[in-house]
Coordinates of C-alpha atoms and ligand atoms in Angstrom, one line a residue:
X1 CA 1.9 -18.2 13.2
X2 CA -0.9 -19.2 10.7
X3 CA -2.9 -17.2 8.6
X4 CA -7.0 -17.3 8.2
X5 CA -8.8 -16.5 5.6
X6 CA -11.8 -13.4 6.6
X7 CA -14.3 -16.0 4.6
X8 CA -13.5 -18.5 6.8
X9 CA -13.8 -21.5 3.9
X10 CA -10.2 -21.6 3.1
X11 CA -7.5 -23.9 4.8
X12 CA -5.5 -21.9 7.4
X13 CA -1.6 -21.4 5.9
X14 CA 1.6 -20.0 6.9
X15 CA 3.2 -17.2 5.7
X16 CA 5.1 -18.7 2.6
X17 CA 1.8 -20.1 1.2
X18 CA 0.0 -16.7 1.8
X19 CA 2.9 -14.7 -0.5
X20 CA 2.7 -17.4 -3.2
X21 CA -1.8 -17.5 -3.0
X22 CA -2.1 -13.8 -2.3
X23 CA -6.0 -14.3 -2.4
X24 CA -7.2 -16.8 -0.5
X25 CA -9.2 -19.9 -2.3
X26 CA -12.6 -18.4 -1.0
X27 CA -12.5 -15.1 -2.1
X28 CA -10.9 -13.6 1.0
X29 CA -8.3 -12.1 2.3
X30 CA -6.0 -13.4 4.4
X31 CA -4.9 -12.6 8.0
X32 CA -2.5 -13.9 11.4
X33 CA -5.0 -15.6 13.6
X34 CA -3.7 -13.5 16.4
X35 CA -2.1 -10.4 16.4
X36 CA 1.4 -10.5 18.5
X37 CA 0.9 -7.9 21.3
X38 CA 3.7 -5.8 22.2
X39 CA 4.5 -4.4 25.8
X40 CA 5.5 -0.7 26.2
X41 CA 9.5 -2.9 27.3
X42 CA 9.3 -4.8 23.7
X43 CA 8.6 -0.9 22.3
X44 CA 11.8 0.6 24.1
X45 CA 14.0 -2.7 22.9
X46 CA 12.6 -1.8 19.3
X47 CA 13.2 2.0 19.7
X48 CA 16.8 2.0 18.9
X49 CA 17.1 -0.3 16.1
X50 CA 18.2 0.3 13.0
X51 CA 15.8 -0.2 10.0
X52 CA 16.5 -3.5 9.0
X53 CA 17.1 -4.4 12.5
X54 CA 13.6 -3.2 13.4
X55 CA 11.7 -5.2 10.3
X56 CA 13.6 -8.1 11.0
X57 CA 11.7 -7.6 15.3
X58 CA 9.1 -7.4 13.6
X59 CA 8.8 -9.8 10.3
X60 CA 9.8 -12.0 12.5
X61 CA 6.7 -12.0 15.2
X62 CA 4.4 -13.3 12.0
X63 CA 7.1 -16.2 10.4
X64 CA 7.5 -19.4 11.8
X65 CA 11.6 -20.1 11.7
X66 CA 10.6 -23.7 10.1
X67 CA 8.6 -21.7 7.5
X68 CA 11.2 -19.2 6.9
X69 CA 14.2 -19.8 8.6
X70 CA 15.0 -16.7 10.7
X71 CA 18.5 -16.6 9.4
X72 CA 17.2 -16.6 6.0
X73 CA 14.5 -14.1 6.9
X74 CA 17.8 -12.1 7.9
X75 CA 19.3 -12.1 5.2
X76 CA 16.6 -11.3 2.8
X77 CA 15.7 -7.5 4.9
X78 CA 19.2 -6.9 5.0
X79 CA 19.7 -7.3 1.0
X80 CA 16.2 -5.2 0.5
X81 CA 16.5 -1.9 3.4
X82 CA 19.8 -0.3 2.0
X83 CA 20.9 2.8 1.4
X84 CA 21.6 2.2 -2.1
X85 CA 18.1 1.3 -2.6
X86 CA 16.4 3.8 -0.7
X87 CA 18.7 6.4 -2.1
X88 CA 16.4 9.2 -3.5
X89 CA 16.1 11.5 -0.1
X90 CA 14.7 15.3 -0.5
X91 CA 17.7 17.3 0.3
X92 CA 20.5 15.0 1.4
X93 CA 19.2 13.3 4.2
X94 CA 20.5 10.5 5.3
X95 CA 19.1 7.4 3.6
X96 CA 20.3 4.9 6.0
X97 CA 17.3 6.1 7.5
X98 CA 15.0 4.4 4.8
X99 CA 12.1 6.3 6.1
X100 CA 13.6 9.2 7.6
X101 CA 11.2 11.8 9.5
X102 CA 11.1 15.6 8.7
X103 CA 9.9 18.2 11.5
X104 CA 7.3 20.4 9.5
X105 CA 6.3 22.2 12.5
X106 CA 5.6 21.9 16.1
X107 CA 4.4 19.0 16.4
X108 CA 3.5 18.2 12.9
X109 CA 5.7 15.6 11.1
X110 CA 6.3 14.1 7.7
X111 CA 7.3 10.6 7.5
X112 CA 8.9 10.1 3.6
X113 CA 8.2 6.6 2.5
X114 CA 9.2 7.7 -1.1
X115 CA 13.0 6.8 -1.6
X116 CA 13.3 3.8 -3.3
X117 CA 13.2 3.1 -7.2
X118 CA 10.2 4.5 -8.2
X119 CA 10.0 7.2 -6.1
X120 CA 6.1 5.8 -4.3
X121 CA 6.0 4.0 -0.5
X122 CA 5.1 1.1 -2.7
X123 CA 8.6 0.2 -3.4
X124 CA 9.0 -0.5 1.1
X125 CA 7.0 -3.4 0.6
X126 CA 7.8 -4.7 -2.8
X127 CA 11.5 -4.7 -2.3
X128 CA 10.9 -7.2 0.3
X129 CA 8.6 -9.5 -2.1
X130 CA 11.3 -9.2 -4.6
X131 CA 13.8 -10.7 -3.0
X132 CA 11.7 -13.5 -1.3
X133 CA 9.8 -14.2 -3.7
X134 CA 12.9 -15.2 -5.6
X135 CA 14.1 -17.0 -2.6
X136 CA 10.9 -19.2 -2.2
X137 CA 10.7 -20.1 -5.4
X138 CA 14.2 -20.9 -6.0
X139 CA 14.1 -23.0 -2.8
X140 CA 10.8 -24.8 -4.0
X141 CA 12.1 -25.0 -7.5
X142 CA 9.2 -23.1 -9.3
X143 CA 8.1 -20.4 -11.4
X144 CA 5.7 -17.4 -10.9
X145 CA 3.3 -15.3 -13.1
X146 CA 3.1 -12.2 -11.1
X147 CA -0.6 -10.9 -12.3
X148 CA -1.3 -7.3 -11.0
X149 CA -3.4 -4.2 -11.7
X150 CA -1.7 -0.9 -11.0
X151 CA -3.4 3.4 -10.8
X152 CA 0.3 3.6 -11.5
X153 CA 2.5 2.9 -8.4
X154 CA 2.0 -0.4 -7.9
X155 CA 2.8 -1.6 -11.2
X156 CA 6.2 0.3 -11.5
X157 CA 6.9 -0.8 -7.6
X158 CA 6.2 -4.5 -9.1
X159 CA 8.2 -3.9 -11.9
X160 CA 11.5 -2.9 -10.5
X161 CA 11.3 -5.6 -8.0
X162 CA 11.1 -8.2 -10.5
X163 CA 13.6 -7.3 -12.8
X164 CA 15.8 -9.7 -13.6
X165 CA 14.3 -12.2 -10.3
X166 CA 14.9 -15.6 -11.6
X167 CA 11.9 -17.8 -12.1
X168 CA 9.2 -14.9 -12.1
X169 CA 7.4 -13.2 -15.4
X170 CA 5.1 -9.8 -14.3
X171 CA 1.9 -9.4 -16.3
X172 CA 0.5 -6.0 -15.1
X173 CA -2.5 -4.3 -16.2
X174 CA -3.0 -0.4 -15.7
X175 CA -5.9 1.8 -17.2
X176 CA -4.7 3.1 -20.3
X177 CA -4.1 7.1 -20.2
X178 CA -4.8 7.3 -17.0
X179 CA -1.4 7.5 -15.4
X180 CA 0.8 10.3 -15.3
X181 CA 3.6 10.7 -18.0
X182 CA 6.8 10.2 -15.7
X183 CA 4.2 6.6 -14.5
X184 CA 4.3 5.4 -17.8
X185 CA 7.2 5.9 -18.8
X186 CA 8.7 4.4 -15.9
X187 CA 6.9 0.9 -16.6
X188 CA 6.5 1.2 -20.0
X189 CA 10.6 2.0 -20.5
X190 CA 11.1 -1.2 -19.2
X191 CA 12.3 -3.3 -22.0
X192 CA 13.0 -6.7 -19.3
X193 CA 11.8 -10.0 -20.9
X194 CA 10.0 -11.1 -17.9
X195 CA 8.2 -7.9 -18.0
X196 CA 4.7 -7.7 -19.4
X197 CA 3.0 -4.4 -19.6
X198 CA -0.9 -4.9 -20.4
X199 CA -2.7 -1.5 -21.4
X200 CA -6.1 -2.1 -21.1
X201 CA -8.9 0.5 -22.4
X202 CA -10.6 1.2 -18.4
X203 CA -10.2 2.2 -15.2
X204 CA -8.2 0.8 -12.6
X205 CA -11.3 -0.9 -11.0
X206 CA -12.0 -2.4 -14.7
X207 CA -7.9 -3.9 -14.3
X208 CA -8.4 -4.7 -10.6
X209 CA -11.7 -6.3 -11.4
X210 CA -9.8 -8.5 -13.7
X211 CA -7.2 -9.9 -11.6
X212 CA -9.7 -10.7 -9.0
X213 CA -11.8 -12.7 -11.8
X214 CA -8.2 -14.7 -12.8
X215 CA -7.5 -15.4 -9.4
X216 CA -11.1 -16.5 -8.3
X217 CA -10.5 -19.2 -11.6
X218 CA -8.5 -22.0 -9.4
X219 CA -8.0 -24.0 -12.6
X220 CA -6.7 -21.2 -14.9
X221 CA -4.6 -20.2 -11.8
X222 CA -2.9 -23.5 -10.6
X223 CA -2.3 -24.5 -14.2
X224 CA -0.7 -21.1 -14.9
X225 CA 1.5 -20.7 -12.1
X226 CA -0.5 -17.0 -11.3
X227 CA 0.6 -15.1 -8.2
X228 CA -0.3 -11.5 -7.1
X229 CA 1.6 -9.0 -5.5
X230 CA -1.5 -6.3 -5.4
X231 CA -2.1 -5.0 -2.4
X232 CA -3.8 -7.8 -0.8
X233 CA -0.7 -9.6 -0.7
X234 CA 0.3 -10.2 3.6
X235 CA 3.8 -9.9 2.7
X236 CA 3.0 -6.3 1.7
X237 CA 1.0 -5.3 4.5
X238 CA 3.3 -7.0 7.3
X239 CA 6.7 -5.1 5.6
X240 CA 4.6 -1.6 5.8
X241 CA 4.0 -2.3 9.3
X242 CA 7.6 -1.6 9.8
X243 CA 7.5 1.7 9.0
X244 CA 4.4 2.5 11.6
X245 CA 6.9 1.5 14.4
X246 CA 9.9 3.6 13.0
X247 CA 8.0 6.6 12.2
X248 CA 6.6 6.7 16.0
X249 CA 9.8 6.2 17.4
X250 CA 11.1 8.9 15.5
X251 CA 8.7 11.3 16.6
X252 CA 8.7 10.1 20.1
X253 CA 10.9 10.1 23.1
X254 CA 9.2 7.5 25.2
X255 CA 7.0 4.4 24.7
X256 CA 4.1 5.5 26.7
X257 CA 3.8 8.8 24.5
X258 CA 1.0 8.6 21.8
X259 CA 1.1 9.7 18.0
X260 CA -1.8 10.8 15.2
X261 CA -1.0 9.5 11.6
X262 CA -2.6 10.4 8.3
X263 CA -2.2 8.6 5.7
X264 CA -3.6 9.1 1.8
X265 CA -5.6 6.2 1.3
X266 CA -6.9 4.0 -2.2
X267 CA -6.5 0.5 -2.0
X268 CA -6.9 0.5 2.1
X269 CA -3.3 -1.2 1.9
X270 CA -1.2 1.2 3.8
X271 CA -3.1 2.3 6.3
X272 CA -4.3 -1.2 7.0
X273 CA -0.8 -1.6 8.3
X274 CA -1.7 1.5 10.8
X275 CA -4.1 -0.8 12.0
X276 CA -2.3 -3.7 12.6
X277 CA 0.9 -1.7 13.9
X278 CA -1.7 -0.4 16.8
X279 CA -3.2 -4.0 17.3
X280 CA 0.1 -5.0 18.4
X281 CA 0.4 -2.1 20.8
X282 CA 1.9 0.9 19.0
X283 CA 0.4 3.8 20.8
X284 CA -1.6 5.5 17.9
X285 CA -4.3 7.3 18.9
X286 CA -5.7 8.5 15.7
X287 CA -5.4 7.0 12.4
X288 CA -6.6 9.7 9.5
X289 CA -8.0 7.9 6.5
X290 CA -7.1 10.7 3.6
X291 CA -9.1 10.3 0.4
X292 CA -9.6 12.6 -2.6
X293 CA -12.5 12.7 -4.7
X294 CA -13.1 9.2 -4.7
X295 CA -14.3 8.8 -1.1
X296 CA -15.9 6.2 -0.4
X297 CA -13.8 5.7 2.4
X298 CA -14.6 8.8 3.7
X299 CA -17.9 7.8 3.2
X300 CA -17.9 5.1 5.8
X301 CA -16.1 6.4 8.2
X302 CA -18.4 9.2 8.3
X303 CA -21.8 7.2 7.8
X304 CA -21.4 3.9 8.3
X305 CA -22.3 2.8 4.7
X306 CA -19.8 1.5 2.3
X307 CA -21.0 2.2 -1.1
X308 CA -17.9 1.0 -3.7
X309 CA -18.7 3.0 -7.1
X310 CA -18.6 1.5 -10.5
X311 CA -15.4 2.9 -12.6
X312 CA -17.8 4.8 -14.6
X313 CA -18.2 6.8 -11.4
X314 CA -14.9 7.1 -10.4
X315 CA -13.0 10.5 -10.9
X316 CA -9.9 10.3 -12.8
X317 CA -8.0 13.1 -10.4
X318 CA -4.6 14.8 -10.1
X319 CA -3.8 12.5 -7.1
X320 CA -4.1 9.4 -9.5
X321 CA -3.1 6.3 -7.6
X322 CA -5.9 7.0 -5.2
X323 CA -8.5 7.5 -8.0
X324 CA -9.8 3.8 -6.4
X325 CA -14.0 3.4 -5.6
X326 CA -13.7 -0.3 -4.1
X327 CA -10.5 -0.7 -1.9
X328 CA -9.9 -4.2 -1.7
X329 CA -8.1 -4.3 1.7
X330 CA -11.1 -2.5 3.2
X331 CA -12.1 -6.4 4.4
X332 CA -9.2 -6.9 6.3
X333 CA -10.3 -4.6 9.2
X334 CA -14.1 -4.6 8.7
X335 CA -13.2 -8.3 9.7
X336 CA -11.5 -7.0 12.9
X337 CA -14.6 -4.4 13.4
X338 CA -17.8 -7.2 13.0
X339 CA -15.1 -9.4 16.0
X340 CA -13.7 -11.5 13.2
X341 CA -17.5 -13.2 12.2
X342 CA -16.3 -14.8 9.6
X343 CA -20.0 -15.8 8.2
X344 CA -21.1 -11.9 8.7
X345 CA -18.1 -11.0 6.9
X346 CA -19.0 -13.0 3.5
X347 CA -22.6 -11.8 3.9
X348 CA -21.4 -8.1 3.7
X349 CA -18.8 -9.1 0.9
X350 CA -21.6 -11.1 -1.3
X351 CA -23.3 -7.6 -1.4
X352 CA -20.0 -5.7 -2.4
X353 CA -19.7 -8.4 -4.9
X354 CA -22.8 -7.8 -6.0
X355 CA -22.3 -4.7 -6.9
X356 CA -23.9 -3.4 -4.1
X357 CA -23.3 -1.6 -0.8
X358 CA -23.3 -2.2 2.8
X359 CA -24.6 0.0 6.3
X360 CA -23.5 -0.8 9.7
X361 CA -24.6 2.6 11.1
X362 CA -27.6 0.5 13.0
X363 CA -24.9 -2.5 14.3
X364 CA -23.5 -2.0 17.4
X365 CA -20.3 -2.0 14.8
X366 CA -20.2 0.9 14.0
X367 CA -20.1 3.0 17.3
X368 CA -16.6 1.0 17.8
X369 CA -14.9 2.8 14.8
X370 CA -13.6 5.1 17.0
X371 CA -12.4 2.4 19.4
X372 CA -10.0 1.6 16.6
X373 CA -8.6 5.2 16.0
X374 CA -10.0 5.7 12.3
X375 CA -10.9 9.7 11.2
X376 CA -11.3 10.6 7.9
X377 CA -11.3 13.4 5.1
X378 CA -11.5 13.7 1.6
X379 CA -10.0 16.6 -0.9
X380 CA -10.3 18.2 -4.1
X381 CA -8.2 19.7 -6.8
X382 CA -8.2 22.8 -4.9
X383 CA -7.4 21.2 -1.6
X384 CA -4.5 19.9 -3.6
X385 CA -2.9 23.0 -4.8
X386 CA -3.3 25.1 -1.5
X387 CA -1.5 22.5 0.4
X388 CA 1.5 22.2 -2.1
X389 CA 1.5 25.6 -1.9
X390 CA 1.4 26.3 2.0
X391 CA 3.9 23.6 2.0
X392 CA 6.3 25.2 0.1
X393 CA 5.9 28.8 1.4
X394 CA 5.9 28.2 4.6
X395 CA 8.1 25.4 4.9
X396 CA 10.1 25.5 2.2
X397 CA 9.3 21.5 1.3
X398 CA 7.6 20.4 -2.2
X399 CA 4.9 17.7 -1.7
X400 CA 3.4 15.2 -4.1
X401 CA -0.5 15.8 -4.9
X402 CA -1.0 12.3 -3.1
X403 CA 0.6 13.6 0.2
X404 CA -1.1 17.1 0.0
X405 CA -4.9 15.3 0.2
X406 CA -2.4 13.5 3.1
X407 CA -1.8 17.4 4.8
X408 CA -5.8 18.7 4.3
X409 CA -6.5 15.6 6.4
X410 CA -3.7 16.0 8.8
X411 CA -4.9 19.5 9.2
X412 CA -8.5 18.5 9.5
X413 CA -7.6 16.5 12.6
X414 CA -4.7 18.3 13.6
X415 CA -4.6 20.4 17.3
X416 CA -1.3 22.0 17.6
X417 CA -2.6 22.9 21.1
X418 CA -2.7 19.5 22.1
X419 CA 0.3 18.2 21.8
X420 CA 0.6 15.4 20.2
X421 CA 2.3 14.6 17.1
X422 CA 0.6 14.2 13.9
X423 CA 2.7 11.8 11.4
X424 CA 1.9 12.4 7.5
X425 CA 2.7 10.0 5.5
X426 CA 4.4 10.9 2.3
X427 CA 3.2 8.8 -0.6
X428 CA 5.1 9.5 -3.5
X429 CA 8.0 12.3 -4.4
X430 CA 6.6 15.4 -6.2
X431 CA 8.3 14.6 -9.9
X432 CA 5.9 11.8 -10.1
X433 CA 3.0 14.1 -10.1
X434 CA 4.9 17.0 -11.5
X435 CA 2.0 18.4 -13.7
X436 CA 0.0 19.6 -11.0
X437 CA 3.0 21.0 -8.9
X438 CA 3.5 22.9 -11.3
X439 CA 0.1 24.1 -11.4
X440 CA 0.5 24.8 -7.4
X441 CA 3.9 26.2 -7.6
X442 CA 4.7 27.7 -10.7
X443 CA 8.1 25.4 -11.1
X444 CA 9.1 22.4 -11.5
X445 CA 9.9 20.1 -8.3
X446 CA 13.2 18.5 -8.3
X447 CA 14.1 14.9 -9.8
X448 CA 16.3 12.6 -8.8
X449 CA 20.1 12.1 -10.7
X450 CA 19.2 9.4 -13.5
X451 CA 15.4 10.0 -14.0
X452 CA 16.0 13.3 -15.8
X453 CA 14.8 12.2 -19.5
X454 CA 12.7 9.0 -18.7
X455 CA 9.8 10.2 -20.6
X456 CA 11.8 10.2 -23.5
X457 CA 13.1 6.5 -23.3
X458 CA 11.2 4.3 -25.9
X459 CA 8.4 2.6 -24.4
X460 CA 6.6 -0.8 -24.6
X461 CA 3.5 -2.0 -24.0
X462 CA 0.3 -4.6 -25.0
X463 CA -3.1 -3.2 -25.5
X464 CA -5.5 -5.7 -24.5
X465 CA -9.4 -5.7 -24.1
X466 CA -10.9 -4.9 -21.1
X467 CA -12.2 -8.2 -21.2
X468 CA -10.8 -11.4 -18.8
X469 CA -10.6 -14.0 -21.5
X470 CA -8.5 -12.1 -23.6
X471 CA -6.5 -11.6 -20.6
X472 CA -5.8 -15.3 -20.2
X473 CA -5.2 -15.8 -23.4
X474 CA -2.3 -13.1 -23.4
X475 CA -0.9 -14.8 -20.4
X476 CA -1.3 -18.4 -21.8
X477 CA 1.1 -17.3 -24.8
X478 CA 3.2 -15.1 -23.2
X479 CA 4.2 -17.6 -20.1
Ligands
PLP1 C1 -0.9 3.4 -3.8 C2 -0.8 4.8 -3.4 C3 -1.7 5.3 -2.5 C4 -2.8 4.5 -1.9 O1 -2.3 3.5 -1.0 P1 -3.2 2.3 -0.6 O2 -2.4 1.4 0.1 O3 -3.8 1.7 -1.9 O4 -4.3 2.9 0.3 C5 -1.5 6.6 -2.1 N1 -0.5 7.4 -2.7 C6 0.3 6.9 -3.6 C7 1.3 7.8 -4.2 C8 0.2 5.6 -4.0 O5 1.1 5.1 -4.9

């Protein structure tokens, strides 16, 4: 399997290289040159599988064995999807599960992606970079600078998967005050030498903007040994696909039965992995693109014009890791929707670039948005506490703020009548975002054994301009 960039100027790579690049030498992002296609058979032979059975099925479609030795490949999912890892279940169920499924209602499901370390779905994927990272690079005998921006979950998610990985140093940037409390102090309390926290004085667009300007510098990137593990990274999308495939068989009986999903949506990562789970042939009819008051997702999926805002016109809202006005994985399937063109693609993308915006409601494009299942909604504050707060009286279950804009989408699209299930996608666990479940709730949603007084722990951090060069020059001295 090799990997093409959606610019179409970069040199086509396997999966290995794309982990270690991230983005791709021409600005783009990169993707398999053909998606494996799945049979309703392959489905059934997948329904039964464990977790780390199943992303091994699956990991294993998009890695070439002389790339990554399948018996490697092995070994590294069954060191990351453990029970011990993915330990923090709501109410004791069973984590063995990794992503265990909750019945809401008839027909209405909620898929928790929120067990591991840091208590946000980002953990699923960054586990697995973790571990091969440290695999690759021991194997190739180098080291890494992990650069990365973070609205909080990513960073933390990074973090933790780092620590202690021989060979590999983090530098992440997040928008200073704009996290949540129990966010900062969980990647700020880390006091790990190859850990670099970088406060800058922004938003996370300003941080995000930064990292793409470091990587688009191929000197300053090849001499600094700079890696990502943002969102754009493959290895991230293809080890959230996983989860696509276990939540529909776990809401399913039979493979020719179909499934909604919803999922709350930023950075275009996670539900970019909807996408490619249905290219392969995972009956999902619709996939619901939840936003919050940034929606400029929303936006296009409504209209047709993509209009990324500047940070001074993003909302800083109580679902905080989707506070994001350009989502950078957005490419990945507007390249699927223009037929993979890769010279229409870097048109559109020199005007995002720009600064400016995009409309394909006049393309023939844009009528086949439907074609690929994508519904949207966005949500307010409001929206937010009357969700957490129907959640819990009727169904006794405390959500995070992130998956409650996840439930006013679901609900927005939903048709018990019908049928069919609808999956939500739970995001993060409530403590994260405990401030505002309070708000909803009036009391304080539970937190996992350990985390109890991380606020409290001393914390550590660098406050650096919002300016690139003075990001290099931290990273120069601190490497
Ligand atoms: C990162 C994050 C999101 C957004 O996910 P994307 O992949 O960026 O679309 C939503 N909710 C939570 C809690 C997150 O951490």
């Amino acid at each position: 399997m090799k990997y093409i960039s959606t610019r179409g100027q970069a040199p086509k790579i396997n999966f290995s290289e794309t982990l270690i690049t991230g983005l791709a030498s021409d600005g783009g992002l990169y993707l398999p040159e053909n998606y494996p296609n799945l049979s309703t058979d392959n489905l059934e032979e997948f329904r039964n599988l464990s977790y780390s059975d199943l992303a091994f099925a699956i990991m294993k479609l998009f890695i070439d064995d002389d790339d990554i030795p399948h018996d490697d490949l092995r070994n590294i999912i069954n060191k990351t999807y453990t029970k011990e890892i993915f330990s923090y279940t709501r109410d004791n169920q069973d984590s063995s599960d990794i992503t265990p499924l909750t019945k809401v209602d008839n027909h209405l499901y909620l898929l928790s992606l929120s067990n591991g370390p840091t208590l946000a779905f980002k953990d699923i994927a960054m586990q697995f970079l973790g571990n091969i990272f440290e695999y690759l690079l021991h194997k190739k005998n180098k080291t890494l600078n992990i650069l990365g921006a973070t609205s909080g979950d990513t960073g933390s998610a990074a973090e933790y998967a780092m620590i202690g990985k021989k060979g590999v140093n983090v530098f992440m940037l997040s928008p200073r005050g704009k996290m949540s409390p129990f966010q900062t102090a969980q990647m700020y309390s880390l006091q790990d030498n190859n850990i670099f926290n970088i406060s800058i004085d922004g938003f996370f667009d300003d941080c995000q903007d930064i990292v793409k300007g470091v990587s688009n510098d191929l000197d300053f990137k090849n001499q600094n040994q700079i890696g990502a593990v943002n969102s754009i990274n493959w290895g991230r999308i293809i080890a959230q696909v996983v989860y696509y495939f276990k939540g529909y068989f776990s809401s399913t009986n039979a493979s020719n039965e179909v499934i909604d999903v919803t999922v709350p949506s930023g950075n275009f990562g996670n539900i970019c992995a909807g996408h490619i789970s249905r290219m392969m042939g995972l009956p999902i009819r619709k996939l619901v693109v939840a936003t919050n008051e940034n929606n400029v997702l929303d936006e296009f999926f409504k209209t047709g014009v993509y209009k990324p805002r500047t940070s001074d016109d993003t909302y800083h809202t109580s679902s905080p890791s989707m506070d994001i006005s350009k989502a950078s994985n957005f490419e990945r399937f507007i390249f699927d929707l223009i037929e993979r063109n890769p010279d229409e693609l870097r048109s559109l993308w020199k005007k995002i670039d720009q600064g400016e915006s995009f409309d394909l409601s006049n393309t023939g494009y844009f009528g086949k948005v439907s074609n690929y299942g994508f519904t949207s909604s966005s949500s307010s504050h409001q929206n937010r506490l009357h969700f957490i707060k129907l959640l819990h009286k009727k169904y006794n279950l405390i959500i995070d703020t992130h998956t409650a804009d996840g439930f006013k989408a679901a609900f927005d699209h939903f048709d018990q009548t019908e049928a069919i299930p609808m999956v939500v996608l739970e995001t993060a666990l409530p403590t994260k975002f405990e401030e505002t479940v309070m708000e909803a709730i009036k009391m304080k949603p539970p937190r996992p054994d350990g985390l109890s007084n991380i606020e409290q722990l001393p914390q550590k951090s660098f406050e650096v301009d919002n300016d690139i060069n003075q990001v290099k020059q931290f990273i120069e001295s601190h490497s």
